[in-house]
XYZ file of C-alpha atoms in Angstrom:
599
model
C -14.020 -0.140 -11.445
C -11.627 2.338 -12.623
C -11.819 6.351 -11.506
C -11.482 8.954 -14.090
C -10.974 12.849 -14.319
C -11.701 14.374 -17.632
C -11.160 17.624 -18.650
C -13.264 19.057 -21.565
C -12.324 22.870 -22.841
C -13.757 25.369 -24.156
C -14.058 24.210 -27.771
C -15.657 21.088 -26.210
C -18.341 22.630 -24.705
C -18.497 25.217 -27.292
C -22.579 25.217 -28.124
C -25.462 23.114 -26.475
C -25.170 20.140 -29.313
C -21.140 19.587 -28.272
C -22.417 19.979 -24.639
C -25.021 17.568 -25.446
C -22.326 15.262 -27.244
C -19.413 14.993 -24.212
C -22.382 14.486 -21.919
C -22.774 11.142 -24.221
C -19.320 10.641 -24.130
C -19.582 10.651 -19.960
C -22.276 8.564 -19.242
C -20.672 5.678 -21.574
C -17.717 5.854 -19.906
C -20.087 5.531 -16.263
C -21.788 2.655 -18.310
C -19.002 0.559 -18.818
C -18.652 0.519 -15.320
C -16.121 3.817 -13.945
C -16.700 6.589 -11.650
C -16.067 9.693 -13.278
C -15.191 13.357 -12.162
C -15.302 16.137 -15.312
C -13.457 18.970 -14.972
C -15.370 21.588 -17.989
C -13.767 25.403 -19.173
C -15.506 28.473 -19.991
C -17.709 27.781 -23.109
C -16.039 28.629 -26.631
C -14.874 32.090 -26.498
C -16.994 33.102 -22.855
C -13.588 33.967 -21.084
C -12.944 36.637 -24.014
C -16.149 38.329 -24.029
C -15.870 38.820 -20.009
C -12.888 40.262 -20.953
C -13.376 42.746 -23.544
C -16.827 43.606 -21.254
C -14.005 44.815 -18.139
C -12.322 46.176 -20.855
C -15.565 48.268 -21.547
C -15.626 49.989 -18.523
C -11.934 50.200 -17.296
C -8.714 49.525 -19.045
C -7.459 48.645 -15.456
C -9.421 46.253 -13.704
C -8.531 44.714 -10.357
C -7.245 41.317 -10.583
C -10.024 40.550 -7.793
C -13.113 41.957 -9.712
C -11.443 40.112 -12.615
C -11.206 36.827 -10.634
C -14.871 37.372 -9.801
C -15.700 37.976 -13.012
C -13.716 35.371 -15.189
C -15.011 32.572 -13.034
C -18.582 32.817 -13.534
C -17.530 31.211 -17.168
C -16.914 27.655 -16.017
C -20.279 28.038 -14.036
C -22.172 28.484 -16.787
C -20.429 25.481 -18.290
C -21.137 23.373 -15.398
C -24.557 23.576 -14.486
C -25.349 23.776 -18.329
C -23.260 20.063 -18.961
C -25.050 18.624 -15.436
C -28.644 19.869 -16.812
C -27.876 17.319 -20.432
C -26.180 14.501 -17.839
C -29.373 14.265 -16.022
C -31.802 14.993 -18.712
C -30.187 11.412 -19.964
C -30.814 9.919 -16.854
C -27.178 10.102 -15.264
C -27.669 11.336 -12.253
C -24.826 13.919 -11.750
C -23.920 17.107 -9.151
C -22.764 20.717 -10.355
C -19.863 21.822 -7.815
C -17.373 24.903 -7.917
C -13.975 25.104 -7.159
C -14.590 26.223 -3.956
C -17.275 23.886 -3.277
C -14.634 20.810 -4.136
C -12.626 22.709 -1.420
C -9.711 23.449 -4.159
C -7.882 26.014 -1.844
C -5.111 28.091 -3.487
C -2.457 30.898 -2.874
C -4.116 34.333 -2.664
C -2.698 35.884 -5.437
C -5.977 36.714 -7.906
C -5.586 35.462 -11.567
C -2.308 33.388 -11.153
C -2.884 31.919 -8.535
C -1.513 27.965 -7.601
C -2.987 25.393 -5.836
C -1.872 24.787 -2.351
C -4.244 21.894 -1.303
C -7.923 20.261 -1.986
C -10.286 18.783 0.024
C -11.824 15.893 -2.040
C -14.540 14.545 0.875
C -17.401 16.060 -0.761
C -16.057 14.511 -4.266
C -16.064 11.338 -2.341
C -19.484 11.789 -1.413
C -20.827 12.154 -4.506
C -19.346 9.275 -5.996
C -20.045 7.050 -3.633
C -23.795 7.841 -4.031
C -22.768 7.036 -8.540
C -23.312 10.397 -9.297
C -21.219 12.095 -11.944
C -19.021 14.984 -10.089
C -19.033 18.414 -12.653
C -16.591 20.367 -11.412
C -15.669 24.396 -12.748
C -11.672 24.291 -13.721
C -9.535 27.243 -13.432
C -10.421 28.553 -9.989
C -10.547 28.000 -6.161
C -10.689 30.100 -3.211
C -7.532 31.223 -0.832
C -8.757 30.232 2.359
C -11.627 28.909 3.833
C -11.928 32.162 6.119
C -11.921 34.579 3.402
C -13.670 32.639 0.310
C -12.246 34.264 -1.947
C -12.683 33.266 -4.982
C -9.076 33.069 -7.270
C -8.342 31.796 -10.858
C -5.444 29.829 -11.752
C -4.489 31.813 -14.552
C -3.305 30.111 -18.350
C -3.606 26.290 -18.108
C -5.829 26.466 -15.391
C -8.550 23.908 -16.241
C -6.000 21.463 -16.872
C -4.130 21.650 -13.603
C -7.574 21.934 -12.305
C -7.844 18.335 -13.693
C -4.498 16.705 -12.891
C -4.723 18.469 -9.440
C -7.695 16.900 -8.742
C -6.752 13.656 -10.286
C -3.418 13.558 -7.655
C -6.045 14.219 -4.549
C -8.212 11.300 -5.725
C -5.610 9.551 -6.696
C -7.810 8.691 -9.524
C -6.402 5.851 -12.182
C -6.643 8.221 -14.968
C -6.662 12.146 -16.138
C -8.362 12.291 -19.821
C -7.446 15.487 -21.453
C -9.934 15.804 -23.876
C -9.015 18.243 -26.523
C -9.577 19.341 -30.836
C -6.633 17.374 -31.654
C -6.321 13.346 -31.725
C -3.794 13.496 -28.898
C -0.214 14.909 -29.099
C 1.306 15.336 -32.025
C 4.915 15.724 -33.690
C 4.799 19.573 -34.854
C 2.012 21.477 -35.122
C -0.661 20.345 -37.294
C -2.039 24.023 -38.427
C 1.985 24.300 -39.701
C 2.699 20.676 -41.112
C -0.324 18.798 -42.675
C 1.291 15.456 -42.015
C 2.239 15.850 -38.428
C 1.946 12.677 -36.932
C 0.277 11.274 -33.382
C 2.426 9.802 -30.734
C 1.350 6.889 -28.422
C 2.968 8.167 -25.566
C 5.535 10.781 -24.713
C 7.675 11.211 -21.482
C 6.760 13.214 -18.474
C 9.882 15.530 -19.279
C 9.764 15.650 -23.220
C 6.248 16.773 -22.862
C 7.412 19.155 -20.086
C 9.574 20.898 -23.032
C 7.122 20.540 -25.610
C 4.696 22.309 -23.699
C 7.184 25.144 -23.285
C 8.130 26.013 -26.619
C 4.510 26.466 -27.822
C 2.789 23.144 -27.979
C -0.326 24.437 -26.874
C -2.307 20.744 -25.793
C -1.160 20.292 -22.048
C -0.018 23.516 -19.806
C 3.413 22.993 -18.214
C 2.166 23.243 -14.701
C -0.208 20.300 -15.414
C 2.291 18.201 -16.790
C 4.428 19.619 -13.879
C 1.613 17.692 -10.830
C 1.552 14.563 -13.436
C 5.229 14.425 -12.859
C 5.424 14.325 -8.806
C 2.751 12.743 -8.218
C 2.888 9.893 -11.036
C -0.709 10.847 -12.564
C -1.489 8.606 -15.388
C -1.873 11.365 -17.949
C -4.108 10.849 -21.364
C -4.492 13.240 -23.981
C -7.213 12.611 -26.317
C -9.964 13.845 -28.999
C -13.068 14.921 -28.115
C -14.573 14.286 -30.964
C -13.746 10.283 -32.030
C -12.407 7.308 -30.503
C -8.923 7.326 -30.597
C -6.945 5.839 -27.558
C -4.857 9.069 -27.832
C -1.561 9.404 -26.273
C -0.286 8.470 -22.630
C 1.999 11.030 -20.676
C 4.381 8.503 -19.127
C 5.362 9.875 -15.338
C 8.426 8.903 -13.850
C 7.611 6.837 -10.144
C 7.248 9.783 -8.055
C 8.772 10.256 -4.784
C 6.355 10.159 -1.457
C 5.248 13.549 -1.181
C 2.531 15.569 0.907
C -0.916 16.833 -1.259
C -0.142 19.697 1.283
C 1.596 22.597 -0.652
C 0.456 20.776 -3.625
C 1.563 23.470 -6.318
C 4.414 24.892 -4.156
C 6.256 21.952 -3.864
C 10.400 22.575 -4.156
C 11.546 24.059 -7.258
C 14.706 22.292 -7.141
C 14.782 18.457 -6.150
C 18.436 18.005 -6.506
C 21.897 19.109 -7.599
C 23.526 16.737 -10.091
C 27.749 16.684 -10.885
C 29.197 15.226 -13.515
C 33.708 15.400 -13.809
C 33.665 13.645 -16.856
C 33.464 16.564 -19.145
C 36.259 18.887 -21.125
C 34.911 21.544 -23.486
C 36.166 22.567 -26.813
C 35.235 25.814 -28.124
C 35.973 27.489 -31.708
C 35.980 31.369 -31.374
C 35.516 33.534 -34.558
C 33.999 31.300 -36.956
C 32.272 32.898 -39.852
C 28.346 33.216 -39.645
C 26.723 31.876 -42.908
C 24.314 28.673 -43.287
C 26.091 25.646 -42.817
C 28.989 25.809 -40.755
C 27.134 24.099 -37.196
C 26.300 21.626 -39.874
C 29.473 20.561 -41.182
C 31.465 20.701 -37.551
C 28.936 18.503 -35.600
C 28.175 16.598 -38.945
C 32.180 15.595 -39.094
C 31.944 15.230 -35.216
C 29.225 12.534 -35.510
C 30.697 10.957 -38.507
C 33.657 10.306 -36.426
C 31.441 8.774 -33.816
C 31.525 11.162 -31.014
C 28.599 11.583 -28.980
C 28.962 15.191 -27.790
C 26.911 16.625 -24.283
C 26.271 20.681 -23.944
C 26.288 22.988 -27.019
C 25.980 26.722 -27.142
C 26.269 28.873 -30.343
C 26.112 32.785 -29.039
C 25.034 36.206 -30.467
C 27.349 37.216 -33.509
C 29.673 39.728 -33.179
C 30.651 41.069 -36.508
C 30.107 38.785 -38.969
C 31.479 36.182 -36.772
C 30.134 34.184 -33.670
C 31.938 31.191 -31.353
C 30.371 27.636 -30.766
C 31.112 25.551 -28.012
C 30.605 21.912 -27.042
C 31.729 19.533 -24.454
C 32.164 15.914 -24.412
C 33.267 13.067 -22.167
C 37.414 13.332 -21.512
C 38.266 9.875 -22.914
C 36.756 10.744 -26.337
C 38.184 14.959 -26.015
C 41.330 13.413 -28.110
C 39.333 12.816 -30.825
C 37.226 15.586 -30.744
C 40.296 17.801 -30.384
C 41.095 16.345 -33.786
C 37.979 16.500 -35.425
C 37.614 20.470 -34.563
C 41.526 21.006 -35.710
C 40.796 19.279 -38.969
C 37.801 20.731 -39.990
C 38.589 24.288 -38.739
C 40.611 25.041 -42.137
C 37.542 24.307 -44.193
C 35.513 26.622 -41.977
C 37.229 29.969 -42.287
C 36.762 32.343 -45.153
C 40.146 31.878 -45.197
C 41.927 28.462 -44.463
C 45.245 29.889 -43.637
C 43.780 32.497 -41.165
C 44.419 31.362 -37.807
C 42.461 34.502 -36.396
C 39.160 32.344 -37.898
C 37.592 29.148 -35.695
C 40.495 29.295 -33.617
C 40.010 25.886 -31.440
C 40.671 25.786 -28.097
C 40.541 23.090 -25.172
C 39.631 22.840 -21.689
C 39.930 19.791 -19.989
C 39.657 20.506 -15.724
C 35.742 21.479 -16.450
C 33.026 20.124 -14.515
C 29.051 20.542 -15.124
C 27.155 21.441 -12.313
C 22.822 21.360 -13.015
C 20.023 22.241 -10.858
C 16.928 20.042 -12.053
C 13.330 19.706 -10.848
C 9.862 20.933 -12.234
C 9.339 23.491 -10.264
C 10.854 25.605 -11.528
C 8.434 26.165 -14.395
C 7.306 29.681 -14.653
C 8.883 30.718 -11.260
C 11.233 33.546 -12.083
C 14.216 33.693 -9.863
C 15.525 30.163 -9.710
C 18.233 30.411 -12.486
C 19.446 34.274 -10.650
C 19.856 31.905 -7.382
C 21.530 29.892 -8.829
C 24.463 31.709 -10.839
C 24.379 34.217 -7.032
C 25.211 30.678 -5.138
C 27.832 30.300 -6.753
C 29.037 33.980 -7.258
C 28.792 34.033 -3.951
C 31.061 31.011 -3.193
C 33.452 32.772 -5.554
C 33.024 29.922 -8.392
C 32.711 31.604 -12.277
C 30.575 30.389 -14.649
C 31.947 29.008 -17.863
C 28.872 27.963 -20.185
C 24.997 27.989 -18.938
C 22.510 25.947 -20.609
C 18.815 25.649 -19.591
C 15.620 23.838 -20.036
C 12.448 23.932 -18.368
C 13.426 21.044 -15.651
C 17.607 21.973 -15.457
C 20.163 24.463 -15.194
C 23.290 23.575 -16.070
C 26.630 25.400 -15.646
C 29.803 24.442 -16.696
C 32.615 25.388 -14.250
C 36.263 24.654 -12.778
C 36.406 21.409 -11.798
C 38.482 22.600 -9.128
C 35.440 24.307 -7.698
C 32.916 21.088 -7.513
C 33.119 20.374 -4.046
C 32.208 23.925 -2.911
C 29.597 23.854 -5.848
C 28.127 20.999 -4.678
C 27.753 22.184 -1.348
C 26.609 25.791 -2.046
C 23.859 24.461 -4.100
C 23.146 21.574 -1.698
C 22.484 24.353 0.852
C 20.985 26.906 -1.291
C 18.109 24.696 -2.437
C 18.072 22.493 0.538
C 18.402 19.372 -1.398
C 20.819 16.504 -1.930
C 23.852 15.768 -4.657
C 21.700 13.660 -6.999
C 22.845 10.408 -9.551
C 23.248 11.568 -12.699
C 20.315 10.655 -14.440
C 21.057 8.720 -17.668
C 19.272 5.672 -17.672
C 19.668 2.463 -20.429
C 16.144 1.722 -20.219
C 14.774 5.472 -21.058
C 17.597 5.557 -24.012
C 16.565 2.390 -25.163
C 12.424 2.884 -25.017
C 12.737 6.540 -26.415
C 13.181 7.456 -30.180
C 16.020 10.134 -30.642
C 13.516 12.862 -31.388
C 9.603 12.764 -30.202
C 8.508 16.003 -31.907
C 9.846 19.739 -33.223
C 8.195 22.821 -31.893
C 8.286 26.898 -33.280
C 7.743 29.608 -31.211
C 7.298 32.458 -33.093
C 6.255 34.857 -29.639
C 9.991 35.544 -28.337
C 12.584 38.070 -28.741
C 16.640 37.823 -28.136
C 18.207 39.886 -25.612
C 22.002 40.545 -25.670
C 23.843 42.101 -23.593
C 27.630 43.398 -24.506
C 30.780 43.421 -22.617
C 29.320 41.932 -19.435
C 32.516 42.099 -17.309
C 33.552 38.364 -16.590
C 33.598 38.090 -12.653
C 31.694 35.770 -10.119
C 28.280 37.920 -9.686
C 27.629 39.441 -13.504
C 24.892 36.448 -13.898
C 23.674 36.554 -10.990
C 22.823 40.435 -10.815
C 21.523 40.256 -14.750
C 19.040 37.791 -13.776
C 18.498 38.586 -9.968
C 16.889 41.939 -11.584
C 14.558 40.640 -14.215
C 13.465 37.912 -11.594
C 12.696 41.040 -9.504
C 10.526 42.379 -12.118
C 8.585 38.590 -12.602
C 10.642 38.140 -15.917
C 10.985 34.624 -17.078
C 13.837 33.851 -19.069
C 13.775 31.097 -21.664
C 17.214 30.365 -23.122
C 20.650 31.871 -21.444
C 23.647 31.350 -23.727
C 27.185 33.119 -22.369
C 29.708 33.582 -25.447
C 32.858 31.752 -25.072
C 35.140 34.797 -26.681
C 36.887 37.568 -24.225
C 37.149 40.504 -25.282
C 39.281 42.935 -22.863
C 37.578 46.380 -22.166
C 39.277 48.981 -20.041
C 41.468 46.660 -19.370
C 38.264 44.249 -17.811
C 38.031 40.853 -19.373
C 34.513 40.542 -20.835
C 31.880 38.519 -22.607
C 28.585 39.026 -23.884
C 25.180 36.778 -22.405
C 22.211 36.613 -24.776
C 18.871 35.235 -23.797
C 15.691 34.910 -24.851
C 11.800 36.429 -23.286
C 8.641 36.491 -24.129
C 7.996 39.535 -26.491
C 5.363 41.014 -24.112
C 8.255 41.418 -21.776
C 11.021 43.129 -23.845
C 9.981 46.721 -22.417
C 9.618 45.270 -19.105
C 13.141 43.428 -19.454
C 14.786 46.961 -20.907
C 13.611 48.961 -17.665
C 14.714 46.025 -15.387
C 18.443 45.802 -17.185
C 18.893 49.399 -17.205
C 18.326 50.164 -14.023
C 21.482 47.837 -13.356
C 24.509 51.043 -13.139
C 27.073 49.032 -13.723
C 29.048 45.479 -15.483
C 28.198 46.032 -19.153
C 28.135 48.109 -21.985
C 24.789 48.074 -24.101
C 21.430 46.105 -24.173
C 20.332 45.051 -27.705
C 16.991 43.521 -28.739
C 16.094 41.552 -31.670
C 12.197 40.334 -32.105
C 12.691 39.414 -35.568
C 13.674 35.707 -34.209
C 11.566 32.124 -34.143
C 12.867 29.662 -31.636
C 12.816 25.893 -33.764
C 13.504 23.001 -31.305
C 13.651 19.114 -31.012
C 12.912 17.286 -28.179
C 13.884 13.613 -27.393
C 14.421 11.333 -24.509
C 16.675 9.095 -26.611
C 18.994 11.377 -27.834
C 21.294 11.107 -25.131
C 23.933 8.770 -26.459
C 23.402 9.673 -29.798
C 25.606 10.879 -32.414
C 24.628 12.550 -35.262
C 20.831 14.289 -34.097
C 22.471 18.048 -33.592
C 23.741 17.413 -36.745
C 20.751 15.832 -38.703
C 19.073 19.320 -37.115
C 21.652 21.714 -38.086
C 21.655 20.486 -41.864
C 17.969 20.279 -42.065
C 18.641 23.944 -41.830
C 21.369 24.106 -43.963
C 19.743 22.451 -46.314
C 17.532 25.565 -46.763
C 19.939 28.147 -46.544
C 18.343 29.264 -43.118
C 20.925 30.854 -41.048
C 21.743 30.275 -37.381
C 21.626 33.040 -34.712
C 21.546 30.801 -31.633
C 22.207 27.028 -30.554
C 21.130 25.983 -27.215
C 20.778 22.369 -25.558
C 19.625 20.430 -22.666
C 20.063 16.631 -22.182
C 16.766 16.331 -24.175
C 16.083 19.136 -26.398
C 18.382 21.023 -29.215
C 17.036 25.004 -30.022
C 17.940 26.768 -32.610
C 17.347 30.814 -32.798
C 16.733 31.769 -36.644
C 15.109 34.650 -38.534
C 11.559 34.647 -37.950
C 10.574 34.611 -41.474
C 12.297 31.427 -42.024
C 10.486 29.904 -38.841
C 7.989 28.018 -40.330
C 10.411 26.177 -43.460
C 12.386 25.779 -40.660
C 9.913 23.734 -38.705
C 8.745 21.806 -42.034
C 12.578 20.888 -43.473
C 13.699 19.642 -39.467
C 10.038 17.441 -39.320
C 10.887 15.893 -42.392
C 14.518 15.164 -41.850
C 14.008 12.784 -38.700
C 10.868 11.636 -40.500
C 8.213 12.380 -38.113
C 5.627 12.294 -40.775
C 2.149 10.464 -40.062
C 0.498 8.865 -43.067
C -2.757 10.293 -42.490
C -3.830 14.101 -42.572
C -5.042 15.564 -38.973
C -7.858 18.016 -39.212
C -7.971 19.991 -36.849
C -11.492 22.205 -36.024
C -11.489 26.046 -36.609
């Protein structure tokens, strides 16, 4: 006998006949001889019309009243779903979030879980009853009772939260699509289902936009090994497992507020090689990294920043033994990339070998404003610049002196209180993992530069110290590799990307900053198109597949940004979508069958 948590939202449990229909589903999967827990949303569009009723009478509600409010949703959905379990003779208990003793932080309507008491769960299913149980909400203490929601996501880290304190064999994630799939399915008709899909790709998928599994679920999967299934609500199909890594031991106490950082990870074997001043039209990242992989070089980091002019710099690193021959490769092709070949002033190449990268990783950090500012101010603070910054939703990396490692290493160490960590590059997750899993678009941010930031140990750190201050989370950080001397201060320019919601609120945080750079500039007219693979580490040739899918349709590159496991690109927003379609086709990600996906 297995135990199972499934999660049914809103579209689910949209009307009495789909009620009527997942209560079917349940008691077949009690039949064939499992206990099972449901976790159930708000029906259909419930959580909207409680809205726009608060919005009725006050444009400002309290988040309390709110909290109050919103939650009676999933209590409508749970005695309603309990009422068609038993009226089919499976016998089956209505509980809240409070009553399954899901206790949380008390902040009201973003709130996180801190622990759960699952007797009364046990109860239940030891007496074969079928455990209904409201998702999105909890109280803060058991002195108080107050009752708090959980904010976007919250009925599936409800479910997966739930699924850890059972430690139940299974989390279903029942949802309007098969599973997860390559790209969106609303964008490309032939996206394509996957069987299963790594804790940390789906970690970045989830990110940029792929709206089947919240990253804070994923984020409990991932520490605490949940066996993760998304799947369709309405058919048969097995669906796709979310593979978890073995998790460390770790206490259900705190169970949302675990460490944002589990480790600091060094790696000496780097150099970078940058080309400043090359000329911005389609097809230049295309024909350096397509060169770069023809020659066989698997390259690590790569940043493309904001243009300046009609110009912008790219910068890459690799490991040192093969820096020789990407030395060559950038000298060779850098001719063919200027306007004109005999102008040294264009892609000027240039080589640093005593670099070092130094990352922060763990998951969570997801959604927590703050950890990147700590990070650049550690190491401000140990008087260590920073060189190039690339981020994902799990790492931070920063390329630096090598000189400055040790004191790096132990600055971090300290800061985060955790230990130097392995780099993580394992045979066996190469091996298992195809080069790209899927391609995302997120059409919802805007890019953020900021000129002349003067280039001294601290600029970083007090740029993103403020907008953590103001609960601004920052997606991609790129730092351009050209200095440009201003009052006789070396400077360079950082870019980075926000939600649009919080441009205004990212404005009023930067300028109230008196001093270290010259001008804030803000461009919404962006999409952000991304890959995302396990198995493209130790692969040549995927940045460049991406970059000529692009090129291949003229669409023009305003930012590059990578981790380990994913490759962005910033373009023009109205070439978003043909961006998305030309990069799905290119690393073939097609399905042969059609998805449909319900209105």
């Amino acid at each position: 006998m297995a135990l199972i948590v499934q999660k049914y939202g809103g579209t689910s449990v949209g009307s009495v006949e789909r009620i009527q229909t997942v209560a079917q589903r349940i008691h077949k999967t009690v039949q064939n001889g499992n206990s099972v827990v449901v976790v159930v949303s708000a029906m259909g569009k419930t959580t909207d019309t409680l809205v726009s009723l608060a919005k009725a009478i006050t444009e400002n509600p309290s988040r309390r009243e709110m909290d109050m409010l919103l939650s009676t949703g999933e209590q409508v959905s749970i005695a309603l779903m309990t009422m068609a379990l038993q009226q089919i003779g499976q016998p089956a208990i209505s509980l809240t979030g409070a009553q399954v003793g899901i206790v949380t932080e008390a902040e009201h309507s973003r709130a996180r879980i801190l622990s759960i008491k699952p007797d009364r769960i046990q109860r239940h299913l030891n007496r074969s009853e079928v455990v209904v149980v409201a998702g999105f909400q909890g109280i803060s203490n058991i002195d108080d009772l107050e009752i708090t929601t959980l904010g976007r996501g919250g009925s599936d880290t409800s479910a997966v939260a739930l699924a850890a304190a059972l430690k139940a064999d299974f989390c279903e994630i029942y949802t309007d699509v098969p599973g997860i799939l390559t790209t969106d399915p609303r964008l490309v008709s032939d996206a394509q289902l996957m069987a299963e899909i790594t804790c940390d790709e789906m970690l970045e998928l989830a990110s940029l936009g792929a709206k089947v599994l919240h990253p804070r679920a994923v984020e409990i999967a991932r520490n605490y090994g949940v066996s993760l299934v998304v799947r369709s609500s309405w058919s048969d199909q097995p669906g796709t497992l979310v593979v978890s890594p073995i998790p460390k031991p770790r206490s259900l106490e705190g169970l949302e507020i675990t460490k944002a950082v589990d480790g600091v990870e060094f790696d000496r074997d780097q150099a970078k090689v940058a080309l400043l001043r090359v000329p911005d039209h389609p097809g230049i990242a295309a024909r350096l990294f397509g060169e770069i992989a023809h020659q066989k070089v698997d390259v690590d980091l790569i940043i493309q920043s904001i243009h300046e002019g009609n110009s912008n710099d790219i910068a890459f690193t690799v490991v040192k033994n093969v820096l020789t021959k990407a030395e060559a490769v950038a000298e060779a092709i850098a001719p063919a990339l200027r306007s004109y070949p005999a102008n040294p002033q264009e892609a000027e190449v240039i080589v640093e070998k005593g670099v070092a990268k130094i990352a922060i990783a763990g998951a969570g950090m997801i959604g927590r404003p703050g950890i990147a500012a700590k990070m650049f101010k550690t190491l401000a603070e140990a008087n260590i610049n920073i060189e190039m910054i690339a981020t994902s939703e799990v790492k931070v990396s920063c390329v630096i002196d090598q000189e400055d490692g040790d004191r790096a290493i132990e600055a971090l160490c300290n800061a985060f209180d955790v230990d130097l960590s392995p780099v993580p590059v394992t045979a066996k997750t190469v091996a298992m993992s195809p080069p790209v899993r899927g391609v995302a678009l997120d059409m919802k941010q805007a890019q953020i530069a900021i000129r002349h930031v003067k280039d001294r140990p601290g600029m970083a750190a007090s740029i993103f110290g403020v907008l953590a201050e103001h609960n601004i989370s920052v997606d991609t950080i790129i730092q351009s590799q050209r200095c440009r001397i201003v009052a006789g201060m070396p400077t360079r320019d950082i870019a980075f990307t926000v939600a649009q919601g919080d441009v205004k609120g990212a404005c009023l945080a930067l300028n109230s900053l008196s001093d270290g750079f010259d001008e804030v500039l803000v461009d919404e007219d962006i999409a952000k198109v991304s890959i995302v693979g396990a198995g493209m580490v130790g692969q040549p040739g995927i940045a460049a597949k991406f970059f000529d899918a692009l090129a291949s349709q003229k669409i023009n590159i305003k930012m590059i940004a990578t981790s380990e496991i994913k490759i962005s690109c910033v373009v023009p927003k109205e070439e978003g979508i043909k961006a998305l379609k030309a990069v799905h086709q290119a690393f073939e990600l097609a399905g042969k069958e059609t998805v449909e996906v319900p209105a």
